[in-house]
Amino acid sequence: MTTIKQRLMNLGKTIKDAAYWTTYYTVGFSSVNGLGNGLANYQQGKDFSDGFGEAYVNNFAPGLAINLLYPMAHNLMQKTDHYRLFANLFNVAVGAAFVGLHAHLGTENPLTAVLPSIGAGAVMTNAQVSQVQRTLEKRIQE
């Protein structure tokens, strides 16, 4: 009975972690993409809000789907000796894919929209790697 309870607890924690990190990355990337595109619009004499909204909306729905990969990928990468390196390379690959996606969806300034989010993604990814490493170190010390 306790093994079933433990498995259910582990499954619940996994789902909670996946939901947290998916929301974290989606809101973060969408906001920064909106900011990048909004500023590019503003510099071109166009409306900041239109640019922000365009990139935010174009990023949010696909971001929810793609960002579900982040927790799974991080779970695999944290088992390697090069977790931080692989996590950052994964971030760059996802950023490159989003440049193409934004161009395909018609974001007015796809590169300008996504470049800041790649930088923000690096900060967010390294924060997650550091948090996981601290958690693992605490478990080892217990």
mmCIF file with all atom_site columns, C-alpha atoms in Angstrom:
data_model
loop_
_atom_site.group_PDB
_atom_site.id
_atom_site.type_symbol
_atom_site.label_atom_id
_atom_site.label_alt_id
_atom_site.label_comp_id
_atom_site.label_asym_id
_atom_site.label_entity_id
_atom_site.label_seq_id
_atom_site.pdbx_PDB_ins_code
_atom_site.Cartn_x
_atom_site.Cartn_y
_atom_site.Cartn_z
_atom_site.occupancy
_atom_site.B_iso_or_equiv
_atom_site.pdbx_formal_charge
_atom_site.auth_seq_id
_atom_site.auth_comp_id
_atom_site.auth_asym_id
_atom_site.auth_atom_id
_atom_site.pdbx_PDB_model_num
ATOM 1   C CA . MET A 1 1   ? 0.000  0.000  0.000   1.00 0.00 ? 1   MET A CA 1
ATOM 2   C CA . THR A 1 2   ? 2.818  2.422  0.799   1.00 0.00 ? 2   THR A CA 1
ATOM 3   C CA . THR A 1 3   ? 4.501  1.808  -2.565  1.00 0.00 ? 3   THR A CA 1
ATOM 4   C CA . ILE A 1 4   ? 1.315  2.790  -4.406  1.00 0.00 ? 4   ILE A CA 1
ATOM 5   C CA . LYS A 1 5   ? 0.990  5.876  -2.211  1.00 0.00 ? 5   LYS A CA 1
ATOM 6   C CA . GLN A 1 6   ? 4.668  6.745  -2.785  1.00 0.00 ? 6   GLN A CA 1
ATOM 7   C CA . ARG A 1 7   ? 4.312  6.323  -6.565  1.00 0.00 ? 7   ARG A CA 1
ATOM 8   C CA . LEU A 1 8   ? 1.243  8.546  -6.585  1.00 0.00 ? 8   LEU A CA 1
ATOM 9   C CA . MET A 1 9   ? 3.105  11.159 -4.521  1.00 0.00 ? 9   MET A CA 1
ATOM 10  C CA . ASN A 1 10  ? 6.048  11.015 -6.954  1.00 0.00 ? 10  ASN A CA 1
ATOM 11  C CA . LEU A 1 11  ? 3.700  11.302 -9.942  1.00 0.00 ? 11  LEU A CA 1
ATOM 12  C CA . GLY A 1 12  ? 1.976  14.294 -8.341  1.00 0.00 ? 12  GLY A CA 1
ATOM 13  C CA . LYS A 1 13  ? 5.327  15.990 -7.709  1.00 0.00 ? 13  LYS A CA 1
ATOM 14  C CA . THR A 1 14  ? 6.428  15.321 -11.294 1.00 0.00 ? 14  THR A CA 1
ATOM 15  C CA . ILE A 1 15  ? 3.215  16.811 -12.694 1.00 0.00 ? 15  ILE A CA 1
ATOM 16  C CA . LYS A 1 16  ? 3.494  19.824 -10.353 1.00 0.00 ? 16  LYS A CA 1
ATOM 17  C CA . ASP A 1 17  ? 7.120  20.399 -11.389 1.00 0.00 ? 17  ASP A CA 1
ATOM 18  C CA . ALA A 1 18  ? 6.258  20.077 -15.088 1.00 0.00 ? 18  ALA A CA 1
ATOM 19  C CA . ALA A 1 19  ? 3.373  22.548 -14.755 1.00 0.00 ? 19  ALA A CA 1
ATOM 20  C CA . TYR A 1 20  ? 5.556  25.009 -12.818 1.00 0.00 ? 20  TYR A CA 1
ATOM 21  C CA . TRP A 1 21  ? 8.485  24.970 -15.255 1.00 0.00 ? 21  TRP A CA 1
ATOM 22  C CA . THR A 1 22  ? 6.200  25.024 -18.323 1.00 0.00 ? 22  THR A CA 1
ATOM 23  C CA . THR A 1 23  ? 4.443  28.129 -17.005 1.00 0.00 ? 23  THR A CA 1
ATOM 24  C CA . TYR A 1 24  ? 7.780  29.675 -15.935 1.00 0.00 ? 24  TYR A CA 1
ATOM 25  C CA . TYR A 1 25  ? 9.354  29.344 -19.372 1.00 0.00 ? 25  TYR A CA 1
ATOM 26  C CA . THR A 1 26  ? 6.202  30.177 -21.372 1.00 0.00 ? 26  THR A CA 1
ATOM 27  C CA . VAL A 1 27  ? 5.395  33.400 -19.529 1.00 0.00 ? 27  VAL A CA 1
ATOM 28  C CA . GLY A 1 28  ? 9.069  34.409 -19.412 1.00 0.00 ? 28  GLY A CA 1
ATOM 29  C CA . PHE A 1 29  ? 9.789  33.782 -23.084 1.00 0.00 ? 29  PHE A CA 1
ATOM 30  C CA . SER A 1 30  ? 6.487  35.250 -24.275 1.00 0.00 ? 30  SER A CA 1
ATOM 31  C CA . SER A 1 31  ? 7.039  38.444 -22.277 1.00 0.00 ? 31  SER A CA 1
ATOM 32  C CA . VAL A 1 32  ? 10.590 38.921 -23.493 1.00 0.00 ? 32  VAL A CA 1
ATOM 33  C CA . ASN A 1 33  ? 9.616  38.137 -27.096 1.00 0.00 ? 33  ASN A CA 1
ATOM 34  C CA . GLY A 1 34  ? 6.841  40.702 -26.822 1.00 0.00 ? 34  GLY A CA 1
ATOM 35  C CA . LEU A 1 35  ? 9.271  43.245 -25.409 1.00 0.00 ? 35  LEU A CA 1
ATOM 36  C CA . GLY A 1 36  ? 11.805 42.635 -28.199 1.00 0.00 ? 36  GLY A CA 1
ATOM 37  C CA . ASN A 1 37  ? 9.218  42.944 -30.960 1.00 0.00 ? 37  ASN A CA 1
ATOM 38  C CA . GLY A 1 38  ? 7.491  45.898 -29.266 1.00 0.00 ? 38  GLY A CA 1
ATOM 39  C CA . LEU A 1 39  ? 10.763 47.829 -28.995 1.00 0.00 ? 39  LEU A CA 1
ATOM 40  C CA . ALA A 1 40  ? 11.592 47.077 -32.639 1.00 0.00 ? 40  ALA A CA 1
ATOM 41  C CA . ASN A 1 41  ? 8.164  48.396 -33.631 1.00 0.00 ? 41  ASN A CA 1
ATOM 42  C CA . TYR A 1 42  ? 8.657  51.501 -31.477 1.00 0.00 ? 42  TYR A CA 1
ATOM 43  C CA . GLN A 1 43  ? 12.053 52.204 -33.076 1.00 0.00 ? 43  GLN A CA 1
ATOM 44  C CA . GLN A 1 44  ? 10.401 51.956 -36.494 1.00 0.00 ? 44  GLN A CA 1
ATOM 45  C CA . GLY A 1 45  ? 7.793  54.528 -35.446 1.00 0.00 ? 45  GLY A CA 1
ATOM 46  C CA . LYS A 1 46  ? 5.028  51.958 -35.011 1.00 0.00 ? 46  LYS A CA 1
ATOM 47  C CA . ASP A 1 47  ? 2.914  51.076 -31.986 1.00 0.00 ? 47  ASP A CA 1
ATOM 48  C CA . PHE A 1 48  ? 4.793  49.290 -29.159 1.00 0.00 ? 48  PHE A CA 1
ATOM 49  C CA . SER A 1 49  ? 1.643  47.504 -27.915 1.00 0.00 ? 49  SER A CA 1
ATOM 50  C CA . ASP A 1 50  ? 0.871  46.015 -31.318 1.00 0.00 ? 50  ASP A CA 1
ATOM 51  C CA . GLY A 1 51  ? 4.391  44.618 -31.562 1.00 0.00 ? 51  GLY A CA 1
ATOM 52  C CA . PHE A 1 52  ? 4.339  43.344 -27.995 1.00 0.00 ? 52  PHE A CA 1
ATOM 53  C CA . GLY A 1 53  ? 0.963  41.663 -28.404 1.00 0.00 ? 53  GLY A CA 1
ATOM 54  C CA . GLU A 1 54  ? 1.860  40.142 -31.758 1.00 0.00 ? 54  GLU A CA 1
ATOM 55  C CA . ALA A 1 55  ? 4.997  38.414 -30.465 1.00 0.00 ? 55  ALA A CA 1
ATOM 56  C CA . TYR A 1 56  ? 3.451  37.473 -27.096 1.00 0.00 ? 56  TYR A CA 1
ATOM 57  C CA . VAL A 1 57  ? 0.444  35.797 -28.722 1.00 0.00 ? 57  VAL A CA 1
ATOM 58  C CA . ASN A 1 58  ? 2.556  34.152 -31.450 1.00 0.00 ? 58  ASN A CA 1
ATOM 59  C CA . ASN A 1 59  ? 4.819  32.718 -28.747 1.00 0.00 ? 59  ASN A CA 1
ATOM 60  C CA . PHE A 1 60  ? 2.394  31.736 -25.978 1.00 0.00 ? 60  PHE A CA 1
ATOM 61  C CA . ALA A 1 61  ? 0.412  28.808 -27.441 1.00 0.00 ? 61  ALA A CA 1
ATOM 62  C CA . PRO A 1 62  ? 3.360  27.083 -29.165 1.00 0.00 ? 62  PRO A CA 1
ATOM 63  C CA . GLY A 1 63  ? 5.441  27.884 -26.081 1.00 0.00 ? 63  GLY A CA 1
ATOM 64  C CA . LEU A 1 64  ? 3.074  25.936 -23.843 1.00 0.00 ? 64  LEU A CA 1
ATOM 65  C CA . ALA A 1 65  ? 3.487  22.894 -26.083 1.00 0.00 ? 65  ALA A CA 1
ATOM 66  C CA . ILE A 1 66  ? 7.230  23.190 -26.618 1.00 0.00 ? 66  ILE A CA 1
ATOM 67  C CA . ASN A 1 67  ? 8.006  24.120 -23.024 1.00 0.00 ? 67  ASN A CA 1
ATOM 68  C CA . LEU A 1 68  ? 6.548  20.813 -21.864 1.00 0.00 ? 68  LEU A CA 1
ATOM 69  C CA . LEU A 1 69  ? 9.812  19.416 -23.247 1.00 0.00 ? 69  LEU A CA 1
ATOM 70  C CA . TYR A 1 70  ? 11.921 21.457 -20.837 1.00 0.00 ? 70  TYR A CA 1
ATOM 71  C CA . PRO A 1 71  ? 11.227 19.421 -17.672 1.00 0.00 ? 71  PRO A CA 1
ATOM 72  C CA . MET A 1 72  ? 11.654 16.139 -19.541 1.00 0.00 ? 72  MET A CA 1
ATOM 73  C CA . ALA A 1 73  ? 14.856 17.327 -21.195 1.00 0.00 ? 73  ALA A CA 1
ATOM 74  C CA . HIS A 1 74  ? 16.228 18.674 -17.913 1.00 0.00 ? 74  HIS A CA 1
ATOM 75  C CA . ASN A 1 75  ? 15.457 15.371 -16.187 1.00 0.00 ? 75  ASN A CA 1
ATOM 76  C CA . LEU A 1 76  ? 17.533 13.581 -18.823 1.00 0.00 ? 76  LEU A CA 1
ATOM 77  C CA . MET A 1 77  ? 20.322 16.178 -18.893 1.00 0.00 ? 77  MET A CA 1
ATOM 78  C CA . GLN A 1 78  ? 20.755 16.319 -15.110 1.00 0.00 ? 78  GLN A CA 1
ATOM 79  C CA . LYS A 1 79  ? 21.873 12.681 -15.197 1.00 0.00 ? 79  LYS A CA 1
ATOM 80  C CA . THR A 1 80  ? 24.920 13.627 -17.281 1.00 0.00 ? 80  THR A CA 1
ATOM 81  C CA . ASP A 1 81  ? 28.259 15.112 -16.282 1.00 0.00 ? 81  ASP A CA 1
ATOM 82  C CA . HIS A 1 82  ? 27.597 18.165 -18.484 1.00 0.00 ? 82  HIS A CA 1
ATOM 83  C CA . TYR A 1 83  ? 24.135 19.219 -17.324 1.00 0.00 ? 83  TYR A CA 1
ATOM 84  C CA . ARG A 1 84  ? 24.731 22.987 -17.549 1.00 0.00 ? 84  ARG A CA 1
ATOM 85  C CA . LEU A 1 85  ? 26.322 22.765 -21.024 1.00 0.00 ? 85  LEU A CA 1
ATOM 86  C CA . PHE A 1 86  ? 23.565 20.569 -22.451 1.00 0.00 ? 86  PHE A CA 1
ATOM 87  C CA . ALA A 1 87  ? 20.845 22.733 -20.885 1.00 0.00 ? 87  ALA A CA 1
ATOM 88  C CA . ASN A 1 88  ? 22.312 25.869 -22.472 1.00 0.00 ? 88  ASN A CA 1
ATOM 89  C CA . LEU A 1 89  ? 22.713 24.200 -25.877 1.00 0.00 ? 89  LEU A CA 1
ATOM 90  C CA . PHE A 1 90  ? 19.094 23.053 -25.631 1.00 0.00 ? 90  PHE A CA 1
ATOM 91  C CA . ASN A 1 91  ? 18.057 26.647 -24.867 1.00 0.00 ? 91  ASN A CA 1
ATOM 92  C CA . VAL A 1 92  ? 19.877 27.940 -27.966 1.00 0.00 ? 92  VAL A CA 1
ATOM 93  C CA . ALA A 1 93  ? 18.328 25.221 -30.166 1.00 0.00 ? 93  ALA A CA 1
ATOM 94  C CA . VAL A 1 94  ? 14.825 26.068 -28.931 1.00 0.00 ? 94  VAL A CA 1
ATOM 95  C CA . GLY A 1 95  ? 15.556 29.767 -29.514 1.00 0.00 ? 95  GLY A CA 1
ATOM 96  C CA . ALA A 1 96  ? 16.635 29.077 -33.095 1.00 0.00 ? 96  ALA A CA 1
ATOM 97  C CA . ALA A 1 97  ? 13.467 27.055 -33.670 1.00 0.00 ? 97  ALA A CA 1
ATOM 98  C CA . PHE A 1 98  ? 11.401 29.959 -32.336 1.00 0.00 ? 98  PHE A CA 1
ATOM 99  C CA . VAL A 1 99  ? 13.036 32.416 -34.761 1.00 0.00 ? 99  VAL A CA 1
ATOM 100 C CA . GLY A 1 100 ? 11.784 30.195 -37.574 1.00 0.00 ? 100 GLY A CA 1
ATOM 101 C CA . LEU A 1 101 ? 8.375  29.798 -35.938 1.00 0.00 ? 101 LEU A CA 1
ATOM 102 C CA . HIS A 1 102 ? 7.937  33.560 -35.477 1.00 0.00 ? 102 HIS A CA 1
ATOM 103 C CA . ALA A 1 103 ? 8.960  34.168 -39.098 1.00 0.00 ? 103 ALA A CA 1
ATOM 104 C CA . HIS A 1 104 ? 6.437  31.550 -40.223 1.00 0.00 ? 104 HIS A CA 1
ATOM 105 C CA . LEU A 1 105 ? 3.638  32.992 -38.046 1.00 0.00 ? 105 LEU A CA 1
ATOM 106 C CA . GLY A 1 106 ? 4.283  36.483 -39.395 1.00 0.00 ? 106 GLY A CA 1
ATOM 107 C CA . THR A 1 107 ? 5.861  38.250 -36.421 1.00 0.00 ? 107 THR A CA 1
ATOM 108 C CA . GLU A 1 108 ? 7.097  41.509 -37.910 1.00 0.00 ? 108 GLU A CA 1
ATOM 109 C CA . ASN A 1 109 ? 10.597 41.341 -36.362 1.00 0.00 ? 109 ASN A CA 1
ATOM 110 C CA . PRO A 1 110 ? 11.223 37.631 -35.613 1.00 0.00 ? 110 PRO A CA 1
ATOM 111 C CA . LEU A 1 111 ? 14.947 37.860 -34.913 1.00 0.00 ? 111 LEU A CA 1
ATOM 112 C CA . THR A 1 112 ? 14.613 40.993 -32.789 1.00 0.00 ? 112 THR A CA 1
ATOM 113 C CA . ALA A 1 113 ? 11.725 39.379 -30.923 1.00 0.00 ? 113 ALA A CA 1
ATOM 114 C CA . VAL A 1 114 ? 13.536 36.136 -30.117 1.00 0.00 ? 114 VAL A CA 1
ATOM 115 C CA . LEU A 1 115 ? 17.138 37.252 -29.442 1.00 0.00 ? 115 LEU A CA 1
ATOM 116 C CA . PRO A 1 116 ? 16.312 38.778 -26.035 1.00 0.00 ? 116 PRO A CA 1
ATOM 117 C CA . SER A 1 117 ? 14.413 35.641 -25.059 1.00 0.00 ? 117 SER A CA 1
ATOM 118 C CA . ILE A 1 118 ? 17.447 33.492 -25.831 1.00 0.00 ? 118 ILE A CA 1
ATOM 119 C CA . GLY A 1 119 ? 19.386 35.639 -23.338 1.00 0.00 ? 119 GLY A CA 1
ATOM 120 C CA . ALA A 1 120 ? 16.555 35.471 -20.806 1.00 0.00 ? 120 ALA A CA 1
ATOM 121 C CA . GLY A 1 121 ? 16.343 31.741 -21.453 1.00 0.00 ? 121 GLY A CA 1
ATOM 122 C CA . ALA A 1 122 ? 20.023 31.389 -20.607 1.00 0.00 ? 122 ALA A CA 1
ATOM 123 C CA . VAL A 1 123 ? 19.453 33.148 -17.278 1.00 0.00 ? 123 VAL A CA 1
ATOM 124 C CA . MET A 1 124 ? 16.330 31.076 -16.547 1.00 0.00 ? 124 MET A CA 1
ATOM 125 C CA . THR A 1 125 ? 18.012 27.823 -17.587 1.00 0.00 ? 125 THR A CA 1
ATOM 126 C CA . ASN A 1 126 ? 21.054 28.482 -15.413 1.00 0.00 ? 126 ASN A CA 1
ATOM 127 C CA . ALA A 1 127 ? 18.793 29.377 -12.476 1.00 0.00 ? 127 ALA A CA 1
ATOM 128 C CA . GLN A 1 128 ? 17.005 26.059 -12.911 1.00 0.00 ? 128 GLN A CA 1
ATOM 129 C CA . VAL A 1 129 ? 20.288 24.127 -13.216 1.00 0.00 ? 129 VAL A CA 1
ATOM 130 C CA . SER A 1 130 ? 21.605 25.801 -10.060 1.00 0.00 ? 130 SER A CA 1
ATOM 131 C CA . GLN A 1 131 ? 18.396 25.023 -8.158  1.00 0.00 ? 131 GLN A CA 1
ATOM 132 C CA . VAL A 1 132 ? 18.493 21.363 -9.222  1.00 0.00 ? 132 VAL A CA 1
ATOM 133 C CA . GLN A 1 133 ? 22.176 21.077 -8.311  1.00 0.00 ? 133 GLN A CA 1
ATOM 134 C CA . ARG A 1 134 ? 21.542 22.594 -4.860  1.00 0.00 ? 134 ARG A CA 1
ATOM 135 C CA . THR A 1 135 ? 18.656 20.179 -4.309  1.00 0.00 ? 135 THR A CA 1
ATOM 136 C CA . LEU A 1 136 ? 20.799 17.218 -5.340  1.00 0.00 ? 136 LEU A CA 1
ATOM 137 C CA . GLU A 1 137 ? 23.632 18.371 -3.061  1.00 0.00 ? 137 GLU A CA 1
ATOM 138 C CA . LYS A 1 138 ? 21.204 18.583 -0.113  1.00 0.00 ? 138 LYS A CA 1
ATOM 139 C CA . ARG A 1 139 ? 19.971 15.057 -0.819  1.00 0.00 ? 139 ARG A CA 1
ATOM 140 C CA . ILE A 1 140 ? 23.546 13.765 -0.897  1.00 0.00 ? 140 ILE A CA 1
ATOM 141 C CA . GLN A 1 141 ? 24.314 15.422 2.451   1.00 0.00 ? 141 GLN A CA 1
ATOM 142 C CA . GLU A 1 142 ? 21.240 13.884 4.138   1.00 0.00 ? 142 GLU A CA 1
#
